[in-house]
PDB file of C-alpha atoms in Angstrom:
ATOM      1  CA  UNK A  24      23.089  32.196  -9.606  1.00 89.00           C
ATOM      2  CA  UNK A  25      22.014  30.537  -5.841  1.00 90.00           C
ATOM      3  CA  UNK A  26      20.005  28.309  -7.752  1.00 95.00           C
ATOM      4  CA  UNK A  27      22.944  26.783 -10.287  1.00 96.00           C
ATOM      5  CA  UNK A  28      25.587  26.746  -7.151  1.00 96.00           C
ATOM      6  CA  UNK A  29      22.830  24.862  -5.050  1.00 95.00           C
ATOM      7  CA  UNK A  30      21.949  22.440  -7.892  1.00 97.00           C
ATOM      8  CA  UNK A  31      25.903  21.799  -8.871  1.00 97.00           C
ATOM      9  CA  UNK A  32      26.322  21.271  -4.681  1.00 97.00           C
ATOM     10  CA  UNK A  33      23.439  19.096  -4.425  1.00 96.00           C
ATOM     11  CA  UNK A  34      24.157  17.087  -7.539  1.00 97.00           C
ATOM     12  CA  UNK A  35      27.828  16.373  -5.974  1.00 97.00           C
ATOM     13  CA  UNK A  36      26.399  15.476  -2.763  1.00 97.00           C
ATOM     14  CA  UNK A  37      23.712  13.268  -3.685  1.00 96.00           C
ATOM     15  CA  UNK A  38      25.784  11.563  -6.485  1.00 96.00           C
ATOM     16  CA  UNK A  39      25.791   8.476  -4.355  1.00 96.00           C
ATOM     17  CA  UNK A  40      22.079   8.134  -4.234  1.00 96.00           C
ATOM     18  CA  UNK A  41      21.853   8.631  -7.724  1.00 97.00           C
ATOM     19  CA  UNK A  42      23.976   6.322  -8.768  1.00 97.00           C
ATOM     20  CA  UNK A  43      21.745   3.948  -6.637  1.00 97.00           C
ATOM     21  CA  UNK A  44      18.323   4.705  -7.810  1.00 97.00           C
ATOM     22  CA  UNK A  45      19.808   4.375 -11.566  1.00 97.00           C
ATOM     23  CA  UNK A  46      20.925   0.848 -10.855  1.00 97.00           C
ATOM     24  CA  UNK A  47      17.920  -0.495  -8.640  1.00 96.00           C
ATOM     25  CA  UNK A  48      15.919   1.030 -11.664  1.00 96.00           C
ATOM     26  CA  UNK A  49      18.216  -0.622 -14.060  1.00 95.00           C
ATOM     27  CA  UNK A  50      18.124  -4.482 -12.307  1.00 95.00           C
ATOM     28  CA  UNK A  51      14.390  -3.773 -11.486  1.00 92.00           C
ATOM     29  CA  UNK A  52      13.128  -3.151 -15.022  1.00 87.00           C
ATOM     30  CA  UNK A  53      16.265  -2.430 -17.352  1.00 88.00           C
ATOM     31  CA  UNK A  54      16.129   0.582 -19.631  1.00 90.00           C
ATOM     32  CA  UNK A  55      15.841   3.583 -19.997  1.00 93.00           C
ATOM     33  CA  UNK A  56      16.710   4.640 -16.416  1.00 96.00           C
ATOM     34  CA  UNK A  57      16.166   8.339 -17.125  1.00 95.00           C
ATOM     35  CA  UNK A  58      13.122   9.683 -18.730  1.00 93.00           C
ATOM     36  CA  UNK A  59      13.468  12.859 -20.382  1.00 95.00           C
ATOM     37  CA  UNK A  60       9.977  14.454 -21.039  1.00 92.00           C
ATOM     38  CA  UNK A  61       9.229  17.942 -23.347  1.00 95.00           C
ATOM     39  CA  UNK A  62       7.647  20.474 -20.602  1.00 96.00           C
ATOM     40  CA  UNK A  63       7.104  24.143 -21.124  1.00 97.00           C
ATOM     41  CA  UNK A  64       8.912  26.640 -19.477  1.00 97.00           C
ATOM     42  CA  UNK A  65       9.818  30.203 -18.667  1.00 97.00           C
ATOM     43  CA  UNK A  66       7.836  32.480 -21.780  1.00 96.00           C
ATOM     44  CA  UNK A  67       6.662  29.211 -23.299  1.00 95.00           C
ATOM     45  CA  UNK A  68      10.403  27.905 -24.435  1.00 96.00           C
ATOM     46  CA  UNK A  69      10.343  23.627 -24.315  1.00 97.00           C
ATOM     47  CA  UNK A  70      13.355  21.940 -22.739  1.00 97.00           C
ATOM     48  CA  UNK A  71      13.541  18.367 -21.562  1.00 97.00           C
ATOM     49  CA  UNK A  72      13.067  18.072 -18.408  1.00 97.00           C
ATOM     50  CA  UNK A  73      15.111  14.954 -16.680  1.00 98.00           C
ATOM     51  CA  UNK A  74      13.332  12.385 -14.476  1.00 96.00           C
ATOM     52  CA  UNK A  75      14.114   8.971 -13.087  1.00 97.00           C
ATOM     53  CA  UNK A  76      11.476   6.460 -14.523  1.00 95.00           C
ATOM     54  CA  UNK A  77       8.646   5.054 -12.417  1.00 92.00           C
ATOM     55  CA  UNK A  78       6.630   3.768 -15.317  1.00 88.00           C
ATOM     56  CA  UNK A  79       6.942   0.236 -17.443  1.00 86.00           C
ATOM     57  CA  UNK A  80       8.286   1.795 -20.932  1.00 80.00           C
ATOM     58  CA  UNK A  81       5.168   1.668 -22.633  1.00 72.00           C
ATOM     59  CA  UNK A  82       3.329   3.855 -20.307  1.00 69.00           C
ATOM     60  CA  UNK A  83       1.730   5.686 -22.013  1.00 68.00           C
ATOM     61  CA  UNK A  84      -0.053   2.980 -24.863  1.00 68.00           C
ATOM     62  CA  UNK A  85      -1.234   1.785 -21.662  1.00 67.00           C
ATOM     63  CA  UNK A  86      -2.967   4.913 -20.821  1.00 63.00           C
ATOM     64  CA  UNK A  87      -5.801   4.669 -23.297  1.00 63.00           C
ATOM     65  CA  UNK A  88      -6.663   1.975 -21.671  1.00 64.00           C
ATOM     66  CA  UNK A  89      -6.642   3.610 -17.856  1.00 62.00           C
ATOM     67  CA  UNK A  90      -8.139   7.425 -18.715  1.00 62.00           C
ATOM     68  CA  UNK A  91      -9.584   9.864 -21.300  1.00 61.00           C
ATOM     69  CA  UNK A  92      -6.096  11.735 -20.473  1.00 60.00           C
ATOM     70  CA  UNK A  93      -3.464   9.917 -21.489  1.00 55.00           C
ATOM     71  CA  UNK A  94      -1.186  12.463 -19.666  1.00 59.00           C
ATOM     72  CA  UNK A  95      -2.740  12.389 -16.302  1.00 62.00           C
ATOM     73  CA  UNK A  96      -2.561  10.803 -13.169  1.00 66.00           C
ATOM     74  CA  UNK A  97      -4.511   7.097 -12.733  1.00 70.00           C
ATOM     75  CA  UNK A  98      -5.172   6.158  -9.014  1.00 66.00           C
ATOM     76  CA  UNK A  99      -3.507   2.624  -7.795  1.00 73.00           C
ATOM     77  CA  UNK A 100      -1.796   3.210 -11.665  1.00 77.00           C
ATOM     78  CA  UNK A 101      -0.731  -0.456 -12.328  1.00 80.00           C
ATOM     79  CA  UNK A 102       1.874   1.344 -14.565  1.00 86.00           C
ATOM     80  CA  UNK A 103       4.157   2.165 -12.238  1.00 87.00           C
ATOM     81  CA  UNK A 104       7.332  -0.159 -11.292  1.00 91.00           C
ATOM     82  CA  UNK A 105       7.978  -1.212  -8.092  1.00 92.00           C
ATOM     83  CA  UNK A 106      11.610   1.621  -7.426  1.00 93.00           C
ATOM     84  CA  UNK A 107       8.707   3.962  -8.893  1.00 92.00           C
ATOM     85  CA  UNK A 108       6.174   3.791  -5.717  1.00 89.00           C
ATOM     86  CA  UNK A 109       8.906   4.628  -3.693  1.00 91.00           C
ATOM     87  CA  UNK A 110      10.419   7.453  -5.516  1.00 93.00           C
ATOM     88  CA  UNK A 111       7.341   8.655  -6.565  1.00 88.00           C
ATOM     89  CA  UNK A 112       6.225   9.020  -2.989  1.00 86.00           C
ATOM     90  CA  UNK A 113       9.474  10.351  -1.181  1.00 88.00           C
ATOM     91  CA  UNK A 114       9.617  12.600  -4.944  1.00 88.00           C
ATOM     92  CA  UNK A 115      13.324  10.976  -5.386  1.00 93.00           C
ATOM     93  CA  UNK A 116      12.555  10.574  -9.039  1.00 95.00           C
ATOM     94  CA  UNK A 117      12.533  14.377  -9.194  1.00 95.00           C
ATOM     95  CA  UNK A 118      15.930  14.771  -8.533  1.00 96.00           C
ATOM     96  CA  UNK A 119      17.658  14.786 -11.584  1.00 97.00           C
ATOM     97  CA  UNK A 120      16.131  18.152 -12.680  1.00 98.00           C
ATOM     98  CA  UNK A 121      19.036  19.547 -10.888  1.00 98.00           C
ATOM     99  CA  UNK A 122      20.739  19.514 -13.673  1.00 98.00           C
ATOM    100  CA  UNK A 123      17.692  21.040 -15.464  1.00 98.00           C
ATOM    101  CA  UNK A 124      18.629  23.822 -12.781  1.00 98.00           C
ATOM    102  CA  UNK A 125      21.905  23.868 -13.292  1.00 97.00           C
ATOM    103  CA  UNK A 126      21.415  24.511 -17.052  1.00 97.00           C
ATOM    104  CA  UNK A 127      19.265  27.372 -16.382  1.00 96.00           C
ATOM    105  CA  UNK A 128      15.772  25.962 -17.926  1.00 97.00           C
ATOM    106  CA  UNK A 129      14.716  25.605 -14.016  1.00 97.00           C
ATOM    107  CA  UNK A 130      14.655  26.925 -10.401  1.00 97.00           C
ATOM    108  CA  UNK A 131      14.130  24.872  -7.147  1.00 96.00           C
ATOM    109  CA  UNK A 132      11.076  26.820  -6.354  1.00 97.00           C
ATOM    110  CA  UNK A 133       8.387  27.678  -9.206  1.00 97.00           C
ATOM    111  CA  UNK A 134       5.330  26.240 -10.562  1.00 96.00           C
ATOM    112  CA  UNK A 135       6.285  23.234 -12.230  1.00 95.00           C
ATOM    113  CA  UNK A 136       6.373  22.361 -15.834  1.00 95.00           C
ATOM    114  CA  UNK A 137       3.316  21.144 -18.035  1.00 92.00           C
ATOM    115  CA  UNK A 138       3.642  19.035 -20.418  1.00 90.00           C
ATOM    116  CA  UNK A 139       3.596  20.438 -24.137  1.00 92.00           C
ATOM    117  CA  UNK A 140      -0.048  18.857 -24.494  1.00 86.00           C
ATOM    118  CA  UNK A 141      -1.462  20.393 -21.537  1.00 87.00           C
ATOM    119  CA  UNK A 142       0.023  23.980 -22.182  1.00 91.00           C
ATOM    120  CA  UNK A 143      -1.687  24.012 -25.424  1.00 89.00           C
ATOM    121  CA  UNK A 144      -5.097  24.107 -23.214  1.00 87.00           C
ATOM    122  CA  UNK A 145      -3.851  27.146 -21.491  1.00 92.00           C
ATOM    123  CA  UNK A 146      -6.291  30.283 -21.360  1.00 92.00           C
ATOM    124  CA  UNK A 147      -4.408  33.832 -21.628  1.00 94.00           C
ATOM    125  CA  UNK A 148      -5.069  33.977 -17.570  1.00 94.00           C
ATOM    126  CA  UNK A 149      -3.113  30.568 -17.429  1.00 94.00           C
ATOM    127  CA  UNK A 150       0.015  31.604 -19.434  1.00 95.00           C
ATOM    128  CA  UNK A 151       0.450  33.693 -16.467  1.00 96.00           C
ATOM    129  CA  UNK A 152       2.168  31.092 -14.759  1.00 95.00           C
ATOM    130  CA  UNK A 153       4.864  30.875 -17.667  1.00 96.00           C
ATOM    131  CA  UNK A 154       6.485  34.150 -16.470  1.00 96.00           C
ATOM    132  CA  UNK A 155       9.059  32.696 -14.209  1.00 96.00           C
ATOM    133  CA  UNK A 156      11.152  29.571 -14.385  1.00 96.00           C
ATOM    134  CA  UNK A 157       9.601  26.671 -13.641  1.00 97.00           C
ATOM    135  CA  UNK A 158      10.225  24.469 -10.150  1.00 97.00           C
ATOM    136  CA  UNK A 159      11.284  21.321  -9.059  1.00 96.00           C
ATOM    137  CA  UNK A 160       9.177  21.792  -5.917  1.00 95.00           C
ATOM    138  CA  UNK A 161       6.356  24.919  -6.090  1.00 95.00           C
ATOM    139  CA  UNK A 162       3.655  26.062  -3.964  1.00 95.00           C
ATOM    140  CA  UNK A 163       1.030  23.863  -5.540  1.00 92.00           C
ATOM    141  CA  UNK A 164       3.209  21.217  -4.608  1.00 90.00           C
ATOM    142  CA  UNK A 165       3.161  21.692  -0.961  1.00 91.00           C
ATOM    143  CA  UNK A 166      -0.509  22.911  -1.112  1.00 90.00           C
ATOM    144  CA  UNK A 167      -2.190  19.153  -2.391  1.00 81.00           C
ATOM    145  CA  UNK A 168      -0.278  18.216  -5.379  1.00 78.00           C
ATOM    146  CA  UNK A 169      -2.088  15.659  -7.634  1.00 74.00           C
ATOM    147  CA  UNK A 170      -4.990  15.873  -4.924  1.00 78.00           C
ATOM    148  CA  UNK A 171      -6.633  19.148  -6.565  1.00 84.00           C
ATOM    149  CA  UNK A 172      -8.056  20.150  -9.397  1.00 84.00           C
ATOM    150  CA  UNK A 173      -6.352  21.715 -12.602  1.00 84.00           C
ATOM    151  CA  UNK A 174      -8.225  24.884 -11.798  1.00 88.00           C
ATOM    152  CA  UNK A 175      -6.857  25.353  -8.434  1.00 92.00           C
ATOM    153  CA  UNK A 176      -3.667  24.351  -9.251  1.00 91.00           C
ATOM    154  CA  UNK A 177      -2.838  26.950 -11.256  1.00 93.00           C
ATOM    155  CA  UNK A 178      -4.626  29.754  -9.414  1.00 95.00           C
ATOM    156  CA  UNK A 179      -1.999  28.502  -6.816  1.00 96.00           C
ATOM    157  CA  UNK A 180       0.952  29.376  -9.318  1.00 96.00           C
ATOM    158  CA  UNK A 181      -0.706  32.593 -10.295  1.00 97.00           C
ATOM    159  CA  UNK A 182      -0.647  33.618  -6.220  1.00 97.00           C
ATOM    160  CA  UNK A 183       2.880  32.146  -5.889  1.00 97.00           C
ATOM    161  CA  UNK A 184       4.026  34.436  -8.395  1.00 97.00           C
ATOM    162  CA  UNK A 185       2.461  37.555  -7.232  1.00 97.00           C
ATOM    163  CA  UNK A 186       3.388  37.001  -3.984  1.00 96.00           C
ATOM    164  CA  UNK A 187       6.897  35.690  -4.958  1.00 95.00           C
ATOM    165  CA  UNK A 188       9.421  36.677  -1.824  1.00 95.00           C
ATOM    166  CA  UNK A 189      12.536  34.595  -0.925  1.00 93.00           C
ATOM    167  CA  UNK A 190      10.999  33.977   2.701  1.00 95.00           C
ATOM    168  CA  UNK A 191       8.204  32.255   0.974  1.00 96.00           C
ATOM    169  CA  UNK A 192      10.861  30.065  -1.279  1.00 96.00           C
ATOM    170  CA  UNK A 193      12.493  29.125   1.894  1.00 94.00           C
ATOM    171  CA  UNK A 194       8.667  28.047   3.823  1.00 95.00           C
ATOM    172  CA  UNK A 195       8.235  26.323   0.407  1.00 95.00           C
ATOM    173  CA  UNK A 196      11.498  23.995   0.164  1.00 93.00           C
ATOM    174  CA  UNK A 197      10.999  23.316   4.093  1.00 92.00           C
ATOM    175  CA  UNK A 198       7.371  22.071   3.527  1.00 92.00           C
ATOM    176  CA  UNK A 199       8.648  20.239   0.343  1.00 90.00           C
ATOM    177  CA  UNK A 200      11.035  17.899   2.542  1.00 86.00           C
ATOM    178  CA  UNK A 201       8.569  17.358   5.984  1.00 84.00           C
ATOM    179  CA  UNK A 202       6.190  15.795   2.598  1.00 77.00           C
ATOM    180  CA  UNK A 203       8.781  13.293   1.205  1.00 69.00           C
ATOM    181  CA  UNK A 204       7.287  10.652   3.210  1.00 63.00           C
ATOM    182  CA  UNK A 205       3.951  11.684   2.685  1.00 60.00           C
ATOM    183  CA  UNK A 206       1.178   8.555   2.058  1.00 59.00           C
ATOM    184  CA  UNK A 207       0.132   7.498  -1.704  1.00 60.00           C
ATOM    185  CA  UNK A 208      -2.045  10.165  -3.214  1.00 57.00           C
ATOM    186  CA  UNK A 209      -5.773  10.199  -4.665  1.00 62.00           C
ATOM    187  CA  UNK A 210      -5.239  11.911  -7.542  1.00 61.00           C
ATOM    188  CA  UNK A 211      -8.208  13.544  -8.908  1.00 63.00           C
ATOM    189  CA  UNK A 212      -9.300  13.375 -12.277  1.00 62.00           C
ATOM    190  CA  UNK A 213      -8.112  16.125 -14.741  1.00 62.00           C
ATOM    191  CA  UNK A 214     -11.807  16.871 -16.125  1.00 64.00           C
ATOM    192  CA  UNK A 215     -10.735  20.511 -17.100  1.00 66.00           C
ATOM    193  CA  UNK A 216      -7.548  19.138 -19.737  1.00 63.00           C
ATOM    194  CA  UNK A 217      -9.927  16.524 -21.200  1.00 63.00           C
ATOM    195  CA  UNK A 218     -13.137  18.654 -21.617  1.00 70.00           C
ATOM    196  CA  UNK A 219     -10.383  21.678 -23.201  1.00 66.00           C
ATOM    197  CA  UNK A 220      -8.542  18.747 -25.325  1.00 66.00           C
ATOM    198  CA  UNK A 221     -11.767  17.616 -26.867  1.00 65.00           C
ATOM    199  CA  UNK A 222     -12.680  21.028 -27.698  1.00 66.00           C
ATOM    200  CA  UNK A 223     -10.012  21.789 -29.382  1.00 64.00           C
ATOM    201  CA  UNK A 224      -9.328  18.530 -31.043  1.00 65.00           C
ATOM    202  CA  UNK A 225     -13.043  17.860 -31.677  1.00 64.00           C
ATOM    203  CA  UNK A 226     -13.127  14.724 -30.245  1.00 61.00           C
ATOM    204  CA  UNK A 227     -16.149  12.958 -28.168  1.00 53.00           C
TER     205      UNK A 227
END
């Protein structure tokens, strides 16, 4: 309930700045402005989860050509538009999962949603993290974000929700906005998805 009465107060407040980012997006690079991606939440049910776009539309063609993932992160990514460096660093193109919130398919505070693909690489230890809603912002997020490994990343969400306290939610959303103007990130490659991938595909 505090999460769907934030998200419907935050998504009047900030309807202003979302009306801008959707037309700089829009003059910048056109269509779509919103990308709506499948993710996996809370006991493994899919939802689209709501994003402004930082990418050129045909992303991800382009990513065979950048990584052996095609779903993770490329350093200096050439794919991204120019609104999408800044949103991507200030995490502005988050913010229309508010209304994922307000639907109920996320919280502000919770590991955040994998992508179908990568969730089908889960162990049984890494479903763990599916037993709460999913999170705009997490503790992962706030503790290196596209700078760690896969590994650690979700041993971070396992210890988020074991620990899970309303105190720590609070710590969590203030460390979330002293970050939005963080520098550019060195993502590291995702070795773990792509070694799981091609041994489960088969692929070499």
């Amino acid at each position: 309930m505090v999460d769907r009465l934030a998200a419907a107060a935050l998504l009047l407040l900030l309807s202003p700045a979302l009306l801008a980012i959707a037309l700089w997006i829009l003059l910048d690079d056109g269509r779509p402005v919103l990308l709506a991606q499948e993710r996996v939440g809370k006991n493994g049910r899919r939802f689209r989860m709501l994003k402004f776009r930082t990418m050129v539309p045909n992303a991800l063609e382009l990513a065979h050509e950048l990584t052996d993932d095609p779903y993770g992160v490329v350093a200096d990514d050439p794919r991204i538009t120019k609104p999408g460096r800044l949103l991507r660093r200030t995490s502005l193109d988050e913010l229309p999962q508010l209304w994922n919130v307000l639907v109920g398919e996320m919280s502000l505070v919770g590991p955040r949603p994998d992508l179908v693909e990568q969730a089908a690489n889960y162990t049984e230890r890494d479903r763990g993290r599916l037993a709460v809603e999913p999170g705009i912002t997490g503790w992962s997020q706030v503790n290196g974000r596209e700078e760690i490994t896969w590994p650690e990343r979700i041993e971070q969400d396992l210890w988020y929700i074991e620990h899970w306290s309303l105190p720590l939610d609070l710590k969590i959303v203030v460390r979330t906005f002293t970050q939005l103007r963080r520098d550019e990130e060195k993502p590291v490659e995702d070795e773990m998805n792509i070694e799981r991938r091609r041994a489960r595909t088969g692929d070499r």
